[in-house]
Short mmCIF file of C-alpha atoms in Angstrom, two decimals:
data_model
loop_
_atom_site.label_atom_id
_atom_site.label_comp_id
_atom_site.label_asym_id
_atom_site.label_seq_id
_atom_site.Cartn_x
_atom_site.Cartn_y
_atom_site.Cartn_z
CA UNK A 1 224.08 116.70 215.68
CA UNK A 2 222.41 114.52 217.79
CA UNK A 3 218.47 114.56 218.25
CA UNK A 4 215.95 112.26 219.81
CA UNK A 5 214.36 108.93 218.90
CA UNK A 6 211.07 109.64 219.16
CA UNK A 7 211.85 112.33 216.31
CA UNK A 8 212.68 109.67 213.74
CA UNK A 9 209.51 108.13 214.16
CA UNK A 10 206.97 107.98 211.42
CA UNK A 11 204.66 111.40 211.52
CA UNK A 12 202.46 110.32 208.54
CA UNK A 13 201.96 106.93 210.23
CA UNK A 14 201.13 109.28 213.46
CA UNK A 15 198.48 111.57 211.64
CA UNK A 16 196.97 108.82 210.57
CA UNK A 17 195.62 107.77 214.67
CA UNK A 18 195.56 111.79 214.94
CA UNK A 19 192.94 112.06 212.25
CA UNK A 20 190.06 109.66 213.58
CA UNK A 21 187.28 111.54 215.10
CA UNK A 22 187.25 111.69 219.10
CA UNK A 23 183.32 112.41 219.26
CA UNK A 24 182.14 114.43 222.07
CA UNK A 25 184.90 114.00 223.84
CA UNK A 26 187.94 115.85 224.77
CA UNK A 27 191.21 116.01 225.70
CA UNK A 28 192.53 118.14 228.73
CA UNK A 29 196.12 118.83 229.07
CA UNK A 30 196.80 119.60 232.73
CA UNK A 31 200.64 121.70 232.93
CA UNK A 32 202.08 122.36 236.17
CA UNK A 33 205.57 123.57 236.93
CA UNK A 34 207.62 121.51 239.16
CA UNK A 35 209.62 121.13 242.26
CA UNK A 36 213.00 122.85 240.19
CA UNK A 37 211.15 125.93 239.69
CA UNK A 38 211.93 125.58 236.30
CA UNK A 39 210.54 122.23 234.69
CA UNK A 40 207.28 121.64 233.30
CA UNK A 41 205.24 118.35 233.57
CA UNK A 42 201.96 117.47 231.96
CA UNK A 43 199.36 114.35 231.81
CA UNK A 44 195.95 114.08 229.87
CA UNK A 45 192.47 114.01 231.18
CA UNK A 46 189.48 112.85 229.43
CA UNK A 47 186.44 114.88 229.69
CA UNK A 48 182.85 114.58 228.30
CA UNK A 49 182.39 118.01 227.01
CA UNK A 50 184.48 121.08 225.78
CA UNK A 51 184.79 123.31 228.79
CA UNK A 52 184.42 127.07 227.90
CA UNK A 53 185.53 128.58 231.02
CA UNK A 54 188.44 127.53 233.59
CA UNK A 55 185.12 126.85 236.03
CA UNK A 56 184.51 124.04 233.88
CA UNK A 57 187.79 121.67 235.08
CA UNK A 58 187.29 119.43 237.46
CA UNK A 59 190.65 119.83 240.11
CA UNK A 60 192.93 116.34 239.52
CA UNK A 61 195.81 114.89 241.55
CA UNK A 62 199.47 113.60 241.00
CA UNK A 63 202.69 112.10 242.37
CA UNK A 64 204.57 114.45 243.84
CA UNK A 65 207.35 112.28 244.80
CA UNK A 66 208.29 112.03 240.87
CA UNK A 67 208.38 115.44 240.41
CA UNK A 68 210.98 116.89 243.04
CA UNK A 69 207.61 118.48 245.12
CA UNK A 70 206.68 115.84 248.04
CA UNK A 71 207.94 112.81 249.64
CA UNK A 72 206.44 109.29 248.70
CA UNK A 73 204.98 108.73 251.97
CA UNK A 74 202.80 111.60 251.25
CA UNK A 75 203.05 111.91 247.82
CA UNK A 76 199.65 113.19 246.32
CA UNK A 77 199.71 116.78 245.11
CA UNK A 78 196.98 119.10 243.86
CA UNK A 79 196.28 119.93 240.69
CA UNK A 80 194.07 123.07 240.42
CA UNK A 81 193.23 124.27 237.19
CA UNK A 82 194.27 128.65 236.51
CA UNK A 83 194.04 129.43 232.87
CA UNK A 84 192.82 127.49 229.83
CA UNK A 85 194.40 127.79 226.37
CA UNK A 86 193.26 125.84 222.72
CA UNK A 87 195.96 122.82 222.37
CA UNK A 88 197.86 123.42 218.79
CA UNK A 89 198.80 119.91 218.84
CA UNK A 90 195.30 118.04 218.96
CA UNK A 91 193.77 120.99 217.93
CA UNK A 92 190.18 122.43 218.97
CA UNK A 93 188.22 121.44 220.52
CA UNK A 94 190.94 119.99 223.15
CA UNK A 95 192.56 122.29 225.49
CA UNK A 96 195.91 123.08 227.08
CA UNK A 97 195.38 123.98 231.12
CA UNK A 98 197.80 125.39 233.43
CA UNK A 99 197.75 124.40 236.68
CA UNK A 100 198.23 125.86 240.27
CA UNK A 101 200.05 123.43 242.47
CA UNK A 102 198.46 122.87 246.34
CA UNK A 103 200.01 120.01 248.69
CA UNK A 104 198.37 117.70 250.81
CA UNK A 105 196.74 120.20 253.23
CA UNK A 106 195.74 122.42 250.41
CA UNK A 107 198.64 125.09 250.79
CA UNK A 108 200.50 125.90 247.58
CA UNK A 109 203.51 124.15 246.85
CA UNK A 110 206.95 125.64 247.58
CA UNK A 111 207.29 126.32 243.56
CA UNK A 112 203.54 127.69 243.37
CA UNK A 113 204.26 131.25 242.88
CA UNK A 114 201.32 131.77 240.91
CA UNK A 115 199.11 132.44 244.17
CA UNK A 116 201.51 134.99 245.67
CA UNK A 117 201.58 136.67 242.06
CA UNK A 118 197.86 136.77 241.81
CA UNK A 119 197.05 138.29 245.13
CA UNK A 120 199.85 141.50 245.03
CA UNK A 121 198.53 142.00 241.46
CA UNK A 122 194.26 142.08 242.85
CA UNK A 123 196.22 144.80 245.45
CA UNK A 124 197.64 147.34 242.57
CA UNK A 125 194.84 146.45 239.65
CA UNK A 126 193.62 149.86 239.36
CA UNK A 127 197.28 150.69 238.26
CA UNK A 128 196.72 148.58 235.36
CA UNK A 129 200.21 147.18 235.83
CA UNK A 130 201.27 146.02 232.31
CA UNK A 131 204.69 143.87 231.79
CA UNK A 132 206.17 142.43 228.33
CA UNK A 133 208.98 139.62 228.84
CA UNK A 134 211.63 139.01 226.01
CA UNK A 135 212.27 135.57 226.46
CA UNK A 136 215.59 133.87 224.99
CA UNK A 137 216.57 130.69 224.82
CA UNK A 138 219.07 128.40 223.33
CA UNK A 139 218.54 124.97 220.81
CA UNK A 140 220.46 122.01 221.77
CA UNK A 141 220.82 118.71 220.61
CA UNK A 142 220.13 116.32 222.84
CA UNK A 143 223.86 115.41 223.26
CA UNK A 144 223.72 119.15 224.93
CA UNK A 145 225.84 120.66 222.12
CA UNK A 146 223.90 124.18 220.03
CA UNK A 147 222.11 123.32 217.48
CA UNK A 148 223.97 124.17 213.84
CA UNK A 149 227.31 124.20 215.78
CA UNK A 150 230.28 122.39 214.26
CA UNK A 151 230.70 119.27 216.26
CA UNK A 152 234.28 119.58 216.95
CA UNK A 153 234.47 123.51 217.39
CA UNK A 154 233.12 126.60 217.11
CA UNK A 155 231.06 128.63 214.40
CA UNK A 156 232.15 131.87 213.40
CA UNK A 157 232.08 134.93 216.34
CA UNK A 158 229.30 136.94 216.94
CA UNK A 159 228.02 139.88 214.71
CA UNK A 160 226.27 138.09 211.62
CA UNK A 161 223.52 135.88 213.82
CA UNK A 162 221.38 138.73 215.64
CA UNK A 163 218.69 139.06 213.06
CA UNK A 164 220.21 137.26 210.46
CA UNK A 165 219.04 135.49 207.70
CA UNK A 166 220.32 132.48 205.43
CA UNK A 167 221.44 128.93 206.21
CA UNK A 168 224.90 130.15 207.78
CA UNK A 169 223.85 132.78 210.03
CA UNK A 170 220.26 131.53 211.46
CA UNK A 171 220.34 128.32 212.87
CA UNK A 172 216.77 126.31 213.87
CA UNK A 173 214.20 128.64 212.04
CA UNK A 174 212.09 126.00 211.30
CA UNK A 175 211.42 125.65 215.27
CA UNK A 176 211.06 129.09 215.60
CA UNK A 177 208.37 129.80 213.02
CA UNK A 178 206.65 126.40 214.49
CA UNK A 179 206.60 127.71 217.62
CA UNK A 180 205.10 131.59 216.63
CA UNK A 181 202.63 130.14 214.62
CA UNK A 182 201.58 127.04 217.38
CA UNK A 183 201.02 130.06 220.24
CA UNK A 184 198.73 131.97 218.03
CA UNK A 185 196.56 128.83 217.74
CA UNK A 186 196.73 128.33 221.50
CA UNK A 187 195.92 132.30 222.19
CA UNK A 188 199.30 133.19 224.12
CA UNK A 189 199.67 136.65 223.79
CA UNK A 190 203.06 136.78 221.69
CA UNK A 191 203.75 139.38 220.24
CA UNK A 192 207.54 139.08 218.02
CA UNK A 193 210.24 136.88 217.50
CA UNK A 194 214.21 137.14 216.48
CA UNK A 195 217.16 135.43 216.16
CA UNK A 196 219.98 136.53 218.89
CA UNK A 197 223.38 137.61 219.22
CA UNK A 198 224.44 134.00 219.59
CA UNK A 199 224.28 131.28 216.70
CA UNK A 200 221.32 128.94 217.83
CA UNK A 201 220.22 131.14 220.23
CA UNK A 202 216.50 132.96 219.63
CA UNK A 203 214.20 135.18 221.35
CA UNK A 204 210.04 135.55 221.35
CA UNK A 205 208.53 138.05 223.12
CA UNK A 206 204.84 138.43 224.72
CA UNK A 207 203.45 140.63 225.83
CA UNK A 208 201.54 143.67 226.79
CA UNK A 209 200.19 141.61 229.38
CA UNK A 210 198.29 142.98 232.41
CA UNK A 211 198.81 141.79 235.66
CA UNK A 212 198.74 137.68 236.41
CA UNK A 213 198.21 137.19 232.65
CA UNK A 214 201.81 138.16 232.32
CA UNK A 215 203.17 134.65 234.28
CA UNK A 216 200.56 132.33 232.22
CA UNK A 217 201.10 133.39 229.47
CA UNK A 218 204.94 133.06 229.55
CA UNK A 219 204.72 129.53 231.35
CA UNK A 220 202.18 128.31 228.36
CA UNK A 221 204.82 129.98 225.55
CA UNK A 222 207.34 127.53 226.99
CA UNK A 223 205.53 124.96 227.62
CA UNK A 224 204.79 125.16 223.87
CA UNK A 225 208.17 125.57 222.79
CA UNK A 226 209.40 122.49 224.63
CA UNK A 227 206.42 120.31 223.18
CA UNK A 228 207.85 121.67 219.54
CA UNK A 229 211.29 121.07 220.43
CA UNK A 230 210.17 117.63 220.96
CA UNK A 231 208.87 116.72 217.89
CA UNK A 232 211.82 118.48 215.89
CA UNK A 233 214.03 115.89 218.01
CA UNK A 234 215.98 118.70 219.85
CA UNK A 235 216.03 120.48 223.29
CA UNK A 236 215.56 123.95 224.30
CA UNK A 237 217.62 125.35 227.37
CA UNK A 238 216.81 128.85 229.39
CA UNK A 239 220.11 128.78 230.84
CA UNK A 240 221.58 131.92 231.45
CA UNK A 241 225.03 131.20 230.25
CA UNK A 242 224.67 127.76 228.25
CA UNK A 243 228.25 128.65 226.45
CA UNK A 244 230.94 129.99 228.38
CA UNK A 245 233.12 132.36 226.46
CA UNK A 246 233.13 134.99 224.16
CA UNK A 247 229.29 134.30 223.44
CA UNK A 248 226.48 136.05 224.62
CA UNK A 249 223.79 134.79 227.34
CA UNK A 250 220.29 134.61 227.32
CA UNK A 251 217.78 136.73 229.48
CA UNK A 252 213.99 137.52 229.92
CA UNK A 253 214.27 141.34 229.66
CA UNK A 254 211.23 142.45 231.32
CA UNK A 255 209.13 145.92 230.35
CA UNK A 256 207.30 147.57 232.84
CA UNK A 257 204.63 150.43 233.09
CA UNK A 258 201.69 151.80 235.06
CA UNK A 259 198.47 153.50 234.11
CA UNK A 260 200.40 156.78 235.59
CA UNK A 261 203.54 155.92 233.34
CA UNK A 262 201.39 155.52 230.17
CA UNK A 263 199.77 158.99 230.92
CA UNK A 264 201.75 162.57 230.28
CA UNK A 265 204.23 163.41 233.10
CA UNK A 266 205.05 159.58 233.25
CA UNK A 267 208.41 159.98 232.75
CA UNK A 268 208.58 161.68 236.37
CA UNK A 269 207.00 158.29 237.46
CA UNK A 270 209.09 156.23 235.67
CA UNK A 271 212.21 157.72 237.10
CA UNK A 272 210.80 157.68 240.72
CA UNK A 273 210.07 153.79 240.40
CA UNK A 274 213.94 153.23 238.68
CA UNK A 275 215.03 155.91 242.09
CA UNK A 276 213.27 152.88 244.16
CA UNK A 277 214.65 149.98 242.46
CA UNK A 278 218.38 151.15 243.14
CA UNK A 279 217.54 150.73 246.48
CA UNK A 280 216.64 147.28 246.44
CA UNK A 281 218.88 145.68 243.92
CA UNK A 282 219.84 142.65 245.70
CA UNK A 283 216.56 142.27 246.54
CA UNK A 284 215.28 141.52 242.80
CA UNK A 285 218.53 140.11 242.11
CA UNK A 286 217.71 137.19 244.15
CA UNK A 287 213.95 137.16 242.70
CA UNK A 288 215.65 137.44 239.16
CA UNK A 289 216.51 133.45 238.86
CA UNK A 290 215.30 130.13 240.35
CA UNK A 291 218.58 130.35 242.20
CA UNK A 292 218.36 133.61 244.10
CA UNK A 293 221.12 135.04 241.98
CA UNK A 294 223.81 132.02 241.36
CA UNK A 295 222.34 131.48 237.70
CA UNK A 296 222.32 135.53 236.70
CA UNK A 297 226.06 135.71 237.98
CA UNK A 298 227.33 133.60 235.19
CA UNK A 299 225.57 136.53 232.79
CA UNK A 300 225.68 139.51 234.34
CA UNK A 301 229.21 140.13 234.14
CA UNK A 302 229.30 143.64 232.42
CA UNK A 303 230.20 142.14 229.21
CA UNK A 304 227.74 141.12 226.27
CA UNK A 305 225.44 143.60 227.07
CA UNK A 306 224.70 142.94 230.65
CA UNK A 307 224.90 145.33 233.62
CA UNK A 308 227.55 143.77 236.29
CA UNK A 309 225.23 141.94 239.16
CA UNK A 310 226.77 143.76 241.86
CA UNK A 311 226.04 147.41 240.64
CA UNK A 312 222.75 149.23 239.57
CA UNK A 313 222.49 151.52 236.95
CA UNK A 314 220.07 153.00 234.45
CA UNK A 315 220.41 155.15 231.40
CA UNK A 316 218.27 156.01 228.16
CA UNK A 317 219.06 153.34 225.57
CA UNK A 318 221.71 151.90 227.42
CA UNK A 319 221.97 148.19 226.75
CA UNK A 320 224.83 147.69 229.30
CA UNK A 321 222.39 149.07 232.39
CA UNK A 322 220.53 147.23 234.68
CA UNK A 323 217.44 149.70 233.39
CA UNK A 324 217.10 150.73 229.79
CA UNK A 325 214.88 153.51 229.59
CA UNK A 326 214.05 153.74 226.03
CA UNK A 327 214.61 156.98 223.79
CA UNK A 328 211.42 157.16 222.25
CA UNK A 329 210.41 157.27 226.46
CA UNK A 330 212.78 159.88 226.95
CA UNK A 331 211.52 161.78 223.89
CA UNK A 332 207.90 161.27 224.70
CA UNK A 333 208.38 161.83 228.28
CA UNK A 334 205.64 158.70 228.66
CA UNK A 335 205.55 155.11 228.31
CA UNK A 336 207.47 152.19 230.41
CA UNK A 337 210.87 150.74 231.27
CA UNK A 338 213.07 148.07 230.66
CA UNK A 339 214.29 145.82 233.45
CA UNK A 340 217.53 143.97 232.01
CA UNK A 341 218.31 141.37 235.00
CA UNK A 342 215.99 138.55 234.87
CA UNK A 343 217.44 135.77 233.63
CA UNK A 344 216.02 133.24 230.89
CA UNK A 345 215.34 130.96 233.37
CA UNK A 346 213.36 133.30 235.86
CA UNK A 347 209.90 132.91 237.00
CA UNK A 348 207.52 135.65 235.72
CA UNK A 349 205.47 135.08 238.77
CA UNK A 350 208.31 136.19 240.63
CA UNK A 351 209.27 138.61 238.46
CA UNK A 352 206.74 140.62 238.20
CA UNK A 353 205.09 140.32 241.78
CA UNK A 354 208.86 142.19 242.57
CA UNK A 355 208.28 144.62 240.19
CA UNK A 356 204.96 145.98 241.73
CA UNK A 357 206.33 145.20 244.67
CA UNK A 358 208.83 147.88 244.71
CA UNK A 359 207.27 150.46 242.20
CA UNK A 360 203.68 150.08 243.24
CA UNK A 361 203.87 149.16 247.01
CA UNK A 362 206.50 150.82 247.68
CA UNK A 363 207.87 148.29 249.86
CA UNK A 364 211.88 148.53 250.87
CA UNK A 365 214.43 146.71 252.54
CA UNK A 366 215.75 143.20 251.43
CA UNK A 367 212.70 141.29 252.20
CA UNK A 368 208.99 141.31 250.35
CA UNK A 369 206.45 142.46 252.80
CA UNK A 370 203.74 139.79 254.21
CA UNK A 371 200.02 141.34 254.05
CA UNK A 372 198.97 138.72 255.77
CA UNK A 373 199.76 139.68 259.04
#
């Protein structure tokens, strides 16, 4: 399998550099998400104290042009500073910062869905909106073949992998346990982790999360995962459908409930906000992917436990739906629902605004409403 240069390099001779004292000062990782919707970039700022609040970082600047958001007569973008996590790579007292986007004239950039999120969610807070996002993802080498896979073929079908354990059925653990243990550190609210239905494919979750904290703190898991991917010499992809075939895709099933969900009676809630998404399921289709939909039609087929992308449908403990309700929900007649369409590679900003969107704000038709206006 093929990984990375950098990966063969010496870590001891590393650690070595890592392990001199920095004195007072420290090291700011600015993160921003790019003009694809789905990359994440990153540089390092030097500061002269350790900030304790996000009021702290100074605002900082960027070429645009290089990252798919600008042109390069006009290239400087805005880097504004939204959340602040500890950095698990340099460890404390440097800090990991993720970054709202803004463009020359100081509105956000087309991939800045952060300040859309942010404002619906201020509309519905005394909802307490609360979302958890099952994130999967694929390991690649960096010759863009699954990680573990025989080179010249295929591993054994599905059945074994989802939740296995031992050397032939989970593939990449090492990355996996990395990864849990490096967003702890940083203070990203996971919450689980799994191996999936396909070899070399895995799944965290994180979550409950209310309101805005749901995007950031999804963004930052990645974010993390690619930096540990890195060092291991190997890639991680969100595709949707990174294998064609008989092999399952990858999705960020997202859970969903409301203050009035949570409370008794919420099931009555719950099934009026599932009544309201039926009506608009093209709508969140489109919001579901960084694609408006092309990416989710390579998964949602109706096969490998996925609901087809033309048709709605919900049911208790139904993996196939585009809705699971859970049983213990339907038991309990309280508690939240499962939203199976987003894809891996969706943006919880977008996600999520939808979500309240539809259940909170009611809002209908094809289009999201603008409260501007």
């Amino acid at each position: 399998m093929a990984t990375s240069a950098s990966s063969k390099l010496s870590k001891a001779v590393k650690q070595q550099y890592m392990d001199l004292p920095q004195g007072e000062k420290v090291q700011a990782m600015y993160i921003w998400i790019d003009g694809t919707g789905e990359g994440l970039r990153c540089k390092t700022k030097t500061l002269d104290f350790e900030p304790k609040s996000i009021d702290d970082l100074p605002e900082w600047n960027f070429d645009g042009s290089s990252t798919h958001q600008s042109e390069g007569s006009n290239s400087d973008m805005y880097l504004i500073p939204a959340v602040m996590f500890r950095d698990p790579f340099r460890k404390d007292p440097n800090k990991l910062v993720l970054c709202e986007v803004l463009k020359y004239n100081r509105k956000p950039a087309e991939t800045n869905l952060r300040r859309s999120c942010k404002r619906i969610m201020r509309m519905v807070e005394n909802h307490h909106p609360w979302f958890g996002m099952e994130q999967e993802y694929t390991i690649l080498g960096t010759d863009g073949h699954p990680f573990g896979w025989p080179s010249n073929g295929f591993p054994g079908p599905q059945g074994p992998y989802y939740c296995g354990v031992g050397a032939d059925k989970a593939y990449g653990r090492d990355i996996v346990e990395a990864h849990y243990r490096a967003c702890l550190y940083a203070g990203v609210q996971i919450c689980g982790t799994n191996a999936e239905v396909m070899p070399a494919q895995w799944e965290f979750q994180v979550g409950p999360c209310e309101g805005i904290n749901m995007g950031d703190h999804l963004w930052v898991a990645r974010f993390i995962l690619h930096r540990v991917c890195e060092d291991f010499g190997v890639v991680v992809s969100f595709d949707p459908k990174p294998i064609s075939g008989n092999w399952n895709g990858a999705g960020c099933h997202t859970n969903f409930s409301t203050k009035e969900m949570r409370e008794e009676g919420g099931l009555r809630v719950i099934e009026d906000s599932i009544e309201r998404l039926a009506k608009r399921h093209m709508y969140h289709i489109q919001a579901y992917d960084p694609k408006g939909g092309l990416d989710n039609a390579r998964r949602l087929t109706g096969h490998h436990e996925t609901s087809n992308i033309d048709e709605f449908s919900a049911g208790v403990a139904n993996r196939s739906a585009s809705i699971r309700i859970p049983r213990s929900v339907g038991h309990e007649k309280s508690g939240y629902f499962e939203d199976r369409r987003p894809s891996a590679n969706c943006d919880p900003y977008m996600v999520t605004e939808a979500l309240v969107r539809t259940c909170l704000l009611r809002e209908e038709g094809s289009e999201p409403t603008d409260y501007n206006k």
